[in-house]
Coordinates of C-alpha atoms and ligand atoms in Angstrom, one line a residue:
X199 CA 91.1 94.7 76.7
X200 CA 92.0 98.3 76.2
X201 CA 92.0 100.1 79.6
X202 CA 91.6 103.8 80.4
X203 CA 92.6 104.7 84.0
X204 CA 91.5 108.0 85.3
X205 CA 93.1 109.9 88.1
X206 CA 90.2 112.1 89.2
X207 CA 90.3 115.9 89.4
X208 CA 91.1 115.9 93.2
X209 CA 93.8 113.2 92.6
X210 CA 94.2 110.3 94.8
X211 CA 93.0 112.5 97.7
X212 CA 90.2 114.8 98.6
X213 CA 89.6 118.4 97.8
X214 CA 90.9 119.7 101.1
X215 CA 94.4 118.3 100.3
X216 CA 94.5 120.1 97.0
X217 CA 97.3 122.4 97.9
X218 CA 99.5 119.3 98.6
X219 CA 98.1 117.3 95.8
X220 CA 101.2 116.9 93.8
X221 CA 102.3 113.3 94.3
X222 CA 101.4 110.7 91.7
X223 CA 98.9 108.1 93.0
X224 CA 100.8 104.8 93.1
X225 CA 97.8 102.4 93.2
X226 CA 96.4 103.2 89.8
X227 CA 100.0 103.4 88.4
X228 CA 100.7 99.8 89.6
X229 CA 97.6 98.7 87.6
X230 CA 98.8 100.6 84.5
X231 CA 102.2 99.1 84.9
X232 CA 101.1 95.4 84.9
X233 CA 98.8 96.0 81.9
X234 CA 101.6 97.6 80.0
X235 CA 104.0 94.8 80.9
X236 CA 101.5 92.3 79.6
X237 CA 101.2 94.2 76.3
X238 CA 97.7 95.3 77.0
X239 CA 96.8 98.8 75.7
X240 CA 96.5 101.3 78.6
X241 CA 96.2 105.1 79.0
X242 CA 96.3 107.1 82.3
X243 CA 94.6 110.4 82.3
X244 CA 95.9 112.6 85.1
X245 CA 93.0 115.0 85.4
X246 CA 94.4 116.3 88.7
X247 CA 97.5 118.0 87.3
X248 CA 95.9 118.6 83.9
X249 CA 93.1 120.2 85.7
X250 CA 90.4 118.4 83.6
X251 CA 86.8 118.8 84.7
X252 CA 84.1 116.2 84.1
X253 CA 83.4 117.3 80.5
X254 CA 87.0 117.1 79.5
X255 CA 87.3 113.7 81.1
X256 CA 84.3 112.5 79.1
X257 CA 85.9 113.8 76.0
X258 CA 89.2 112.0 76.8
X259 CA 87.3 108.8 77.3
X260 CA 85.5 109.2 74.0
X261 CA 88.9 109.9 72.2
X262 CA 90.7 106.9 73.6
X263 CA 87.7 104.6 73.3
X264 CA 88.8 101.9 75.6
X265 CA 86.8 98.8 76.6
X266 CA 87.3 99.4 80.4
X267 CA 87.5 102.5 82.6
X268 CA 89.3 102.2 86.0
X269 CA 89.3 104.5 89.0
X270 CA 90.7 104.3 92.5
X271 CA 88.5 105.1 95.5
X272 CA 89.4 106.3 99.0
X273 CA 86.7 106.9 101.6
X274 CA 87.4 110.5 101.5
X275 CA 87.1 111.1 97.8
X276 CA 84.2 108.6 97.4
X277 CA 81.4 111.0 96.6
X278 CA 83.5 112.8 93.9
X279 CA 84.2 109.4 92.3
X280 CA 80.6 108.2 92.6
X281 CA 79.5 111.3 90.8
X282 CA 82.1 110.8 88.1
X283 CA 81.2 107.2 87.7
X284 CA 77.6 108.1 87.2
X285 CA 78.5 110.6 84.5
X286 CA 80.8 108.1 82.7
X287 CA 78.2 105.3 82.9
X288 CA 75.5 107.6 81.4
X289 CA 77.7 108.6 78.5
X290 CA 79.2 105.2 77.9
X291 CA 76.9 102.4 79.1
X292 CA 78.7 99.8 77.1
X293 CA 82.1 100.3 78.8
X294 CA 83.2 98.2 81.8
X295 CA 83.5 100.4 84.8
X296 CA 86.0 99.0 87.3
X297 CA 87.0 100.5 90.7
X298 CA 89.6 99.6 93.3
X299 CA 91.5 101.2 96.1
X300 CA 91.1 101.3 100.0
X301 CA 87.4 102.2 100.0
X302 CA 86.5 99.5 97.5
X303 CA 88.4 97.0 99.6
X304 CA 86.9 98.1 102.9
X305 CA 83.3 99.0 101.8
X306 CA 82.9 97.0 98.6
X307 CA 79.7 95.4 99.6
X308 CA 78.0 98.7 100.5
X309 CA 79.3 100.4 97.4
X310 CA 78.3 97.6 94.9
X311 CA 74.9 97.5 96.6
X312 CA 74.2 101.2 96.2
X313 CA 76.3 102.5 93.3
X314 CA 74.8 101.1 90.1
X315 CA 77.3 102.7 87.8
X316 CA 79.9 100.3 89.1
X317 CA 80.3 97.1 87.1
X318 CA 83.2 95.5 89.0
X319 CA 84.9 96.4 92.3
X320 CA 88.3 95.0 92.9
X321 CA 88.8 94.0 96.5
X322 CA 92.4 94.0 97.7
X323 CA 95.5 94.1 95.6
X324 CA 94.7 94.7 92.0
X325 CA 97.7 93.7 89.9
X326 CA 96.8 90.0 89.3
X327 CA 93.0 90.7 89.4
X328 CA 93.1 93.2 86.5
X329 CA 95.1 90.8 84.3
X330 CA 92.5 88.1 84.9
X331 CA 89.7 90.6 84.2
X332 CA 91.4 91.4 80.9
X333 CA 91.8 87.8 80.0
X334 CA 88.1 87.2 80.8
X335 CA 87.1 90.2 78.7
X336 CA 89.2 89.1 75.7
X337 CA 87.8 85.6 75.9
X338 CA 84.3 86.9 75.3
X339 CA 83.3 88.3 78.7
X340 CA 81.0 85.5 79.7
X341 CA 79.3 86.6 82.9
X342 CA 79.1 83.0 84.2
X343 CA 82.9 82.8 84.0
X344 CA 83.4 85.9 86.3
X345 CA 83.1 83.7 89.4
X346 CA 86.5 82.3 88.7
X347 CA 88.3 85.6 89.3
X348 CA 89.1 85.9 93.0
X349 CA 88.9 89.3 94.6
X350 CA 86.0 90.9 92.7
X351 CA 82.5 92.1 93.6
X352 CA 79.7 92.8 91.2
X353 CA 75.9 92.6 91.0
X354 CA 74.2 89.4 89.9
X355 CA 70.4 89.3 89.7
X356 CA 70.5 92.7 91.5
X357 CA 72.4 91.3 94.4
X358 CA 76.0 91.9 95.3
X359 CA 78.2 88.9 94.7
X360 CA 81.7 88.4 96.0
X361 CA 84.0 85.9 94.4
X362 CA 86.1 85.4 97.6
X363 CA 89.3 87.0 98.8
X364 CA 92.3 87.0 96.5
X365 CA 95.5 85.7 98.2
X366 CA 98.1 88.5 98.7
X367 CA 101.1 88.7 96.3
X368 CA 103.8 87.0 98.3
X369 CA 106.9 88.1 96.2
X370 CA 106.5 91.8 95.2
X371 CA 109.9 92.0 93.4
X372 CA 108.6 90.8 90.0
X373 CA 106.0 93.7 89.9
X374 CA 107.0 96.5 87.5
X375 CA 107.7 99.9 88.8
X376 CA 104.5 102.1 89.1
X377 CA 104.0 103.5 85.6
X378 CA 105.0 107.1 86.3
X379 CA 106.3 107.4 82.8
X380 CA 102.7 107.3 81.5
X381 CA 101.7 110.5 83.3
X382 CA 103.1 114.1 83.0
X383 CA 105.5 113.7 85.9
X384 CA 106.9 117.2 85.4
X385 CA 103.6 118.6 86.5
X386 CA 103.6 116.7 89.8
X387 CA 105.7 119.4 91.4
X388 CA 105.9 118.1 94.9
X389 CA 108.8 119.7 96.8
X390 CA 110.3 118.9 100.1
X391 CA 112.2 121.5 102.2
X392 CA 115.8 120.5 103.1
X393 CA 118.2 122.9 104.7
X394 CA 116.3 125.9 103.5
X395 CA 116.0 124.7 99.9
X396 CA 112.9 123.1 98.2
X397 CA 114.0 119.9 96.6
X398 CA 112.2 118.0 93.9
X399 CA 110.3 115.1 95.6
X400 CA 108.3 112.1 94.7
X401 CA 107.1 108.8 96.2
X402 CA 107.9 105.1 96.4
X403 CA 106.5 102.2 98.4
X404 CA 108.8 99.5 99.6
X405 CA 106.5 97.2 101.5
X406 CA 102.8 96.4 101.9
X407 CA 101.1 95.7 105.3
X408 CA 101.7 96.4 108.9
X409 CA 102.2 93.9 111.7
X410 CA 100.3 96.1 114.3
X411 CA 96.6 96.5 114.8
X412 CA 95.6 100.1 115.8
X413 CA 91.8 100.2 116.3
X414 CA 91.1 103.0 113.9
X415 CA 93.4 101.8 111.0
X416 CA 92.3 100.0 107.8
X417 CA 95.8 98.7 106.9
X418 CA 95.8 95.5 108.9
X419 CA 92.7 94.5 106.9
X420 CA 93.5 96.0 103.5
X421 CA 97.1 94.9 103.2
X422 CA 97.2 92.4 106.0
X423 CA 99.5 92.0 109.2
X424 CA 101.9 89.8 107.3
X425 CA 104.1 92.5 105.9
X426 CA 105.6 91.9 102.4
X427 CA 108.7 93.9 101.5
X428 CA 110.5 94.4 98.3
X429 CA 114.1 93.2 98.5
X430 CA 116.6 96.0 99.3
X431 CA 118.1 95.5 95.8
X432 CA 114.7 96.1 94.1
X433 CA 114.0 99.2 96.3
X434 CA 117.4 100.7 95.5
X435 CA 116.8 100.1 91.8
X436 CA 113.5 101.9 92.0
X437 CA 115.0 104.8 94.0
X438 CA 117.7 105.2 91.3
X439 CA 115.0 105.1 88.6
X440 CA 113.1 107.9 90.4
X441 CA 116.3 109.9 90.7
X442 CA 117.7 109.4 87.2
X443 CA 114.5 109.5 85.2
X444 CA 112.3 112.0 87.1
X445 CA 115.0 114.1 88.8
X446 CA 113.9 113.1 92.4
X447 CA 116.1 114.6 95.1
X448 CA 113.8 113.5 97.9
X449 CA 111.7 110.3 98.1
X450 CA 108.7 109.8 100.5
X451 CA 108.4 106.2 101.5
X452 CA 104.6 105.5 101.4
X453 CA 105.1 102.4 103.5
X454 CA 102.8 102.2 106.6
X455 CA 105.7 101.2 108.8
X456 CA 109.1 101.7 107.2
X457 CA 110.9 99.9 110.1
X458 CA 108.6 97.0 110.5
X459 CA 111.5 94.6 110.3
X460 CA 114.8 96.0 111.8
X461 CA 117.1 93.7 109.9
X462 CA 115.5 94.5 106.6
X463 CA 115.6 98.2 107.3
X464 CA 119.3 98.0 108.2
X465 CA 120.0 96.0 105.0
X466 CA 118.2 98.6 102.9
X467 CA 120.0 101.5 104.5
X468 CA 123.4 99.9 104.1
X469 CA 122.7 99.2 100.4
X470 CA 121.7 102.8 99.9
X471 CA 124.9 104.0 101.6
X472 CA 127.1 101.5 99.7
X473 CA 125.7 102.5 96.4
X474 CA 126.0 106.2 97.2
X475 CA 122.4 107.0 96.1
X476 CA 122.8 110.5 97.5
X477 CA 119.1 111.5 97.9
X478 CA 117.0 112.3 101.0
X479 CA 114.1 110.3 102.4
X480 CA 110.9 110.8 104.3
X481 CA 109.5 107.7 106.2
X482 CA 106.8 106.7 108.7
X483 CA 108.1 104.6 111.6
X484 CA 106.9 102.9 114.7
X485 CA 108.8 104.0 117.7
X486 CA 108.6 100.7 119.6
X487 CA 110.8 99.1 116.9
X488 CA 113.2 101.9 116.8
X489 CA 116.7 102.2 118.3
X490 CA 119.4 104.8 118.4
X491 CA 121.6 102.8 116.1
X492 CA 118.8 102.1 113.6
X493 CA 118.0 105.8 113.5
X494 CA 121.7 106.7 113.1
X495 CA 121.9 104.3 110.2
X496 CA 118.7 105.7 108.6
X497 CA 120.2 109.2 108.9
X498 CA 123.4 108.2 107.3
X499 CA 121.4 106.6 104.4
X500 CA 119.7 110.0 103.9
X501 CA 116.5 109.9 106.0
X502 CA 115.8 113.5 106.6
X503 CA 112.2 113.4 108.1
X504 CA 110.3 110.8 110.0
X505 CA 106.7 110.7 111.3
X506 CA 105.3 108.5 114.0
X507 CA 102.0 108.0 115.7
X508 CA 101.8 108.8 119.4
X509 CA 98.0 109.0 119.2
X510 CA 97.3 109.8 122.9
X511 CA 99.0 111.2 126.0
X512 CA 97.3 108.7 128.2
X513 CA 99.0 105.3 128.3
X514 CA 95.7 103.6 129.1
X515 CA 94.1 105.0 125.9
X516 CA 97.2 104.3 123.8
X517 CA 97.6 100.7 125.1
X518 CA 94.0 99.5 125.8
X519 CA 92.0 101.4 123.3
X520 CA 94.3 102.1 120.3
X521 CA 96.4 98.9 120.9
X522 CA 99.6 100.8 120.5
X523 CA 101.7 99.4 123.3
X524 CA 104.1 102.3 123.6
X525 CA 105.0 104.0 126.9
X526 CA 105.5 107.7 127.4
X527 CA 109.1 106.9 128.2
X528 CA 109.5 105.4 124.7
X529 CA 108.0 108.5 123.2
X530 CA 110.4 110.8 125.0
X531 CA 113.3 108.6 124.1
X532 CA 112.5 108.5 120.4
X533 CA 112.0 112.3 120.4
X534 CA 115.4 112.8 122.1
X535 CA 117.2 110.4 119.7
X536 CA 115.7 112.0 116.7
X537 CA 116.6 115.5 117.9
X538 CA 120.2 114.5 118.8
X539 CA 120.7 112.9 115.5
X540 CA 119.4 116.0 113.6
X541 CA 116.5 114.1 112.0
X542 CA 113.4 116.2 111.6
X543 CA 110.2 114.5 112.8
X544 CA 106.5 114.9 113.3
X545 CA 104.4 113.2 116.0
X546 CA 100.8 112.4 115.2
X547 CA 98.1 112.9 117.9
X548 CA 94.4 112.0 117.7
X549 CA 91.7 113.4 120.1
X550 CA 88.4 111.8 121.0
X551 CA 89.2 108.1 121.4
X552 CA 86.6 105.7 122.6
X553 CA 86.2 106.1 126.4
X554 CA 88.8 108.8 126.6
X555 CA 88.1 111.1 129.5
X556 CA 88.6 114.9 129.5
X557 CA 91.5 114.5 131.9
X558 CA 93.1 111.9 129.6
X559 CA 92.7 114.2 126.6
X560 CA 94.4 116.9 128.5
X561 CA 97.3 114.5 129.0
X562 CA 97.8 114.6 125.3
X563 CA 98.1 118.4 125.5
X564 CA 100.7 118.0 128.2
X565 CA 102.7 115.5 126.3
X566 CA 102.6 117.7 123.2
X567 CA 103.8 120.6 125.3
X568 CA 106.7 118.5 126.5
X569 CA 108.0 117.4 123.1
X570 CA 106.9 120.3 120.9
X571 CA 110.3 122.1 120.8
X572 CA 112.0 119.0 119.5
X573 CA 109.5 117.7 116.9
X574 CA 106.6 118.9 114.8
X575 CA 103.1 118.0 116.0
X576 CA 100.2 117.0 113.9
X577 CA 96.7 116.8 115.6
X578 CA 93.4 115.5 114.3
X579 CA 90.1 114.3 115.6
X580 CA 89.4 110.6 115.4
X581 CA 87.4 109.5 112.3
X582 CA 85.7 106.3 111.5
X583 CA 86.8 104.3 108.4
X584 CA 85.0 101.3 107.0
X585 CA 86.1 97.9 108.1
X586 CA 88.0 99.0 111.1
X587 CA 87.6 97.9 114.8
X588 CA 86.4 101.4 115.4
X589 CA 83.6 101.1 112.9
X590 CA 82.4 98.0 114.7
X591 CA 82.6 99.8 118.1
X592 CA 80.8 102.8 116.7
X593 CA 77.9 100.6 115.4
X594 CA 77.7 98.7 118.6
X595 CA 77.5 102.0 120.6
X596 CA 75.0 103.6 118.2
X597 CA 77.4 106.3 117.1
X598 CA 76.7 105.0 113.6
X599 CA 73.1 104.2 112.8
X600 CA 72.3 100.5 112.2
X601 CA 71.3 101.2 108.6
X602 CA 74.2 103.5 107.9
X603 CA 75.6 103.4 104.4
X604 CA 78.9 104.7 103.2
X605 CA 77.4 105.4 99.8
X606 CA 75.0 108.2 100.8
X607 CA 75.4 111.5 102.6
X608 CA 73.8 110.6 106.0
X609 CA 73.0 113.8 107.9
X610 CA 72.5 111.7 111.1
X611 CA 76.2 111.2 111.3
X612 CA 78.6 113.7 112.8
X613 CA 81.1 115.1 110.3
X614 CA 83.3 118.1 110.2
X615 CA 83.8 118.6 106.4
X616 CA 85.5 121.9 106.7
X617 CA 88.2 120.3 108.8
X618 CA 88.5 116.7 107.9
X619 CA 86.4 115.7 104.9
X620 CA 83.1 113.9 104.6
X621 CA 84.0 111.0 106.8
X622 CA 82.1 110.2 110.1
X623 CA 83.8 111.7 113.1
X624 CA 84.1 109.7 116.3
X625 CA 82.4 111.8 118.9
X626 CA 81.5 110.0 122.1
X627 CA 82.8 111.6 125.3
X628 CA 83.3 115.3 124.4
X629 CA 81.1 118.3 123.5
X630 CA 81.7 120.3 120.4
X631 CA 83.3 123.1 122.6
X632 CA 85.6 120.5 124.1
X633 CA 86.6 119.2 120.7
X634 CA 87.2 122.7 119.6
X635 CA 89.4 123.4 122.6
X636 CA 91.5 120.2 122.1
X637 CA 92.1 120.8 118.5
X638 CA 92.5 124.6 118.7
X639 CA 94.8 124.7 121.7
X640 CA 97.5 123.3 119.6
X641 CA 96.8 124.5 116.1
X642 CA 95.8 128.1 117.1
X643 CA 97.4 128.5 120.4
X644 CA 100.8 127.0 119.8
X645 CA 101.1 127.1 116.0
X646 CA 99.4 130.4 115.6
X647 CA 97.2 129.2 112.7
X648 CA 94.4 131.5 111.6
X649 CA 91.1 129.9 110.9
X650 CA 89.7 132.9 108.9
X651 CA 90.5 131.2 105.6
X652 CA 88.3 128.2 106.6
X653 CA 85.2 130.4 106.7
X654 CA 84.1 129.8 103.1
X655 CA 84.4 126.0 103.6
X656 CA 82.5 126.2 106.9
X657 CA 79.7 128.1 105.3
X658 CA 79.5 125.6 102.4
X659 CA 79.2 122.7 104.9
X660 CA 76.4 124.2 107.0
X661 CA 73.2 122.3 106.1
X662 CA 71.2 122.3 109.3
X663 CA 70.8 124.1 112.6
X664 CA 72.9 121.4 114.2
X665 CA 75.8 122.1 111.7
X666 CA 75.5 125.8 112.6
X667 CA 75.6 124.9 116.3
X668 CA 78.7 122.8 116.1
X669 CA 80.7 125.3 114.0
X670 CA 79.5 128.1 116.4
X671 CA 80.7 126.1 119.4
X672 CA 84.1 125.7 117.9
X673 CA 84.1 129.3 116.6
X674 CA 83.4 130.6 120.2
X675 CA 86.4 128.7 121.5
X676 CA 88.6 130.1 118.8
X677 CA 87.6 133.7 119.5
X678 CA 88.0 133.1 123.3
X679 CA 91.5 131.8 122.6
X680 CA 92.3 134.8 120.4
X681 CA 91.1 137.3 122.9
X682 CA 92.5 135.8 126.1
X683 CA 95.8 134.2 125.0
X684 CA 98.9 135.6 123.5
Ligands
B12_296 C1 100.6 108.0 100.9 C2 99.2 108.1 101.5 C3 98.7 109.4 101.6 C4 99.2 110.6 100.9 C5 98.6 110.5 99.5 C6 99.5 111.1 98.4 C7 99.2 110.5 97.0 N1 99.0 111.4 96.1 O1 99.3 109.3 96.9 C8 98.6 111.7 101.8 C9 99.6 112.1 102.9 C10 98.2 113.0 101.0 C11 97.4 111.0 102.4 C12 96.4 111.7 103.0 C13 95.4 111.0 103.6 N2 95.2 109.7 103.8 CO1 96.4 108.4 103.1 N3 97.6 107.0 102.7 C14 98.7 107.0 102.1 C15 99.2 105.5 102.1 C16 100.2 105.4 103.2 C17 99.8 105.0 100.8 C18 98.9 105.1 99.6 C19 99.5 104.3 98.5 O2 100.1 104.8 97.6 N4 99.3 103.0 98.6 C20 100.0 102.0 97.7 C21 99.0 101.5 96.6 C22 99.7 100.5 95.8 O3 97.9 100.9 97.2 P1 96.4 101.2 96.8 O4 96.2 102.6 96.4 O5 95.5 100.7 97.8 O6 96.2 100.4 95.4 C23 96.2 99.0 95.3 C24 94.7 98.4 95.4 O7 93.9 99.2 96.3 C25 94.2 98.3 94.1 N5 93.7 99.5 93.3 C26 93.7 100.7 93.7 N6 93.1 101.5 92.8 C27 92.7 100.7 91.8 C28 91.9 100.9 90.6 C29 91.6 99.9 89.8 C30 90.9 100.2 88.5 C31 92.0 98.6 90.2 C32 91.6 97.4 89.3 C33 92.7 98.3 91.3 C34 93.0 99.4 92.2 O8 95.4 97.9 93.4 C35 96.5 98.6 93.8 C36 97.7 97.7 93.7 O9 97.6 96.5 94.4 C37 97.9 104.7 102.4 C38 98.2 103.4 103.2 C39 98.5 102.3 102.2 N7 99.5 101.5 102.7 O10 98.0 102.2 101.2 C40 97.1 105.7 103.3 C41 95.6 105.7 103.1 C42 95.2 105.5 101.7 N8 95.2 107.0 103.6 C43 94.2 107.0 104.4 C44 93.7 108.2 105.0 C45 92.6 108.0 106.0 C46 94.2 109.5 104.7 C47 93.7 110.8 105.3 C48 92.2 110.9 105.5 C49 94.5 111.0 106.5 C50 94.0 112.3 107.3 N9 93.5 112.0 108.5 O11 94.1 113.3 106.9 C51 94.2 111.8 104.2 C52 93.2 112.1 103.1 C53 93.3 111.1 101.9 C54 92.1 111.1 101.1 N10 91.7 109.9 100.6 O12 91.5 112.1 100.7 C55 93.6 105.7 104.5 C56 92.4 105.5 103.6 C57 91.3 104.7 104.2 C58 90.2 104.6 103.3 N11 89.2 103.8 103.6 O13 90.0 105.3 102.3 C59 94.8 104.7 104.2 C60 94.5 103.4 103.6 C61 95.7 104.7 105.5 C62 95.1 103.9 106.6 N12 95.5 102.7 106.8 O14 94.3 104.5 107.3 N13 97.6 109.6 102.3
SF4_297 S1 101.0 101.2 113.1 FE1 100.2 102.6 111.6 S2 99.7 101.4 109.7 FE2 100.1 99.9 111.5 S3 98.0 99.5 112.3 FE3 98.9 101.2 113.5 S4 98.2 103.1 112.4 FE4 97.9 101.4 111.0

């Protein structure tokens, strides 16, 4: 099977991230890498950095003339990918269209039911599945034999059919490095600021999964709670490859929880120090499995910036709703350690949790106020992703209609595309004006961000009187803040 993998024009991520869209998407590159390792012909077209539009992508597909076309879907970029799939299918009905990625894994059934252009959806990890699909294809593509391939979904007699879950890959070490050498890496010009200089940066993932179970998060389902990590030796080899081959001076660890296992994190940091790797790192951590000693070791290994989820100022919301059993005292302590050790950090906050009261939401603002001089702050409004506990709650509480489909633009569902993409927003307790106040108090009040440049996007996303009402409500809060605050 000859395979053509397409990185879509917006990259792995949605349009609104375009200005940061400079990191290679690892998922599709892992697929390319296993195909290449197994001597199967593969090409990756990076239409994001090559700035290829649909017509040019179609031409590329015609030129390479593969048997199968593969794309990766996230919930946020799903509509762009669906449109592209439709175009490709119309042009090349004989080619096998395969999709994978977090949205395929979490909303595969919905997608295969509604998006006819898709021939096969890969649910979960794709490395072994794609090889089995290739073997099936090369053995004559007998449709009756497809059932044997675990972890795929397709339509049979017009109905979606799932072959059953594919067991996770237990030992990740034998996997090849993601095939960055197949894309124009010099055009992925992601840079990271260190000591006033912009350093050349790229990405790496050293583990899959997260042992925790935050209510809004797909990871426990997509990757599982049983975390699988590459051995420190294997991670260091990949770091060195990124440094020597692509000139990386900074590496962003894409692990969901870099410090999920203290012992392993220590071993990895010690090996990086011992081998004098000499590059800087960015990593996402959980603060309840952090210690001063571990942070110091991470700093010595080159960790320059960490991020962690605080999610809410109210301990009740954080513990009982989000299931993040972290106290405010632990938050302050982690912030102090980070600051003392000279590690830069950002704390993530989310507003509008289920059952969160106005007073509790304001606790988040107070907590932000207390730590904002020591760490960066990132705020967002809660969004609903498929397959999460939050999605179930939203359905049970009629915040998502019973017949809701992820595959169509559903105007009954609240979204705020100009701020956070075309994904349903979780709006239960607060009015639009309150949501505006929560989000803008920090971003406009403290960070002095101007919203003027959002106006074209806002205008584009107004389709009804209700849309107009919600943006006006938020806009009024913005102007009030601008007029009455310094
Ligand atoms: C790094 C990252 C980012 C980076 C992306 C940079 C980049 N260019 O890659 C940044 C910071 C920009 C980002 C932004 C956001 N992200 Co993000 N991100 C991640 C993270 C941590 C790692 C992604 C990754 O590389 N994974 C590793 C690869 C190997 O996994 P994979 O892509 O799933 O691929 C495997 C399979 O899915 C499958 N597969 C994938 N594609 C294909 C294609 C084919 C043909 C086949 C056969 C198989 C296949 O095989 C692969 C190998 O096994 C993931 C969490 C995670 N652990 O994956 C979240 C994640 C993807 N992000 C998520 C979210 C919600 C966001 C944001 C919306 C956050 C926000 N509030 O703004 C934004 C917007 C993203 C968007 N989709 O538009 C969600 C997506 C949920 C969903 N249903 O789509 C995830 C899963 C995190 C989470 N648990 O909530 N993100
Ligand atoms: S700790 Fe992070 S990755 Fe793990 S479940 Fe919570 S939000 Fe998801």
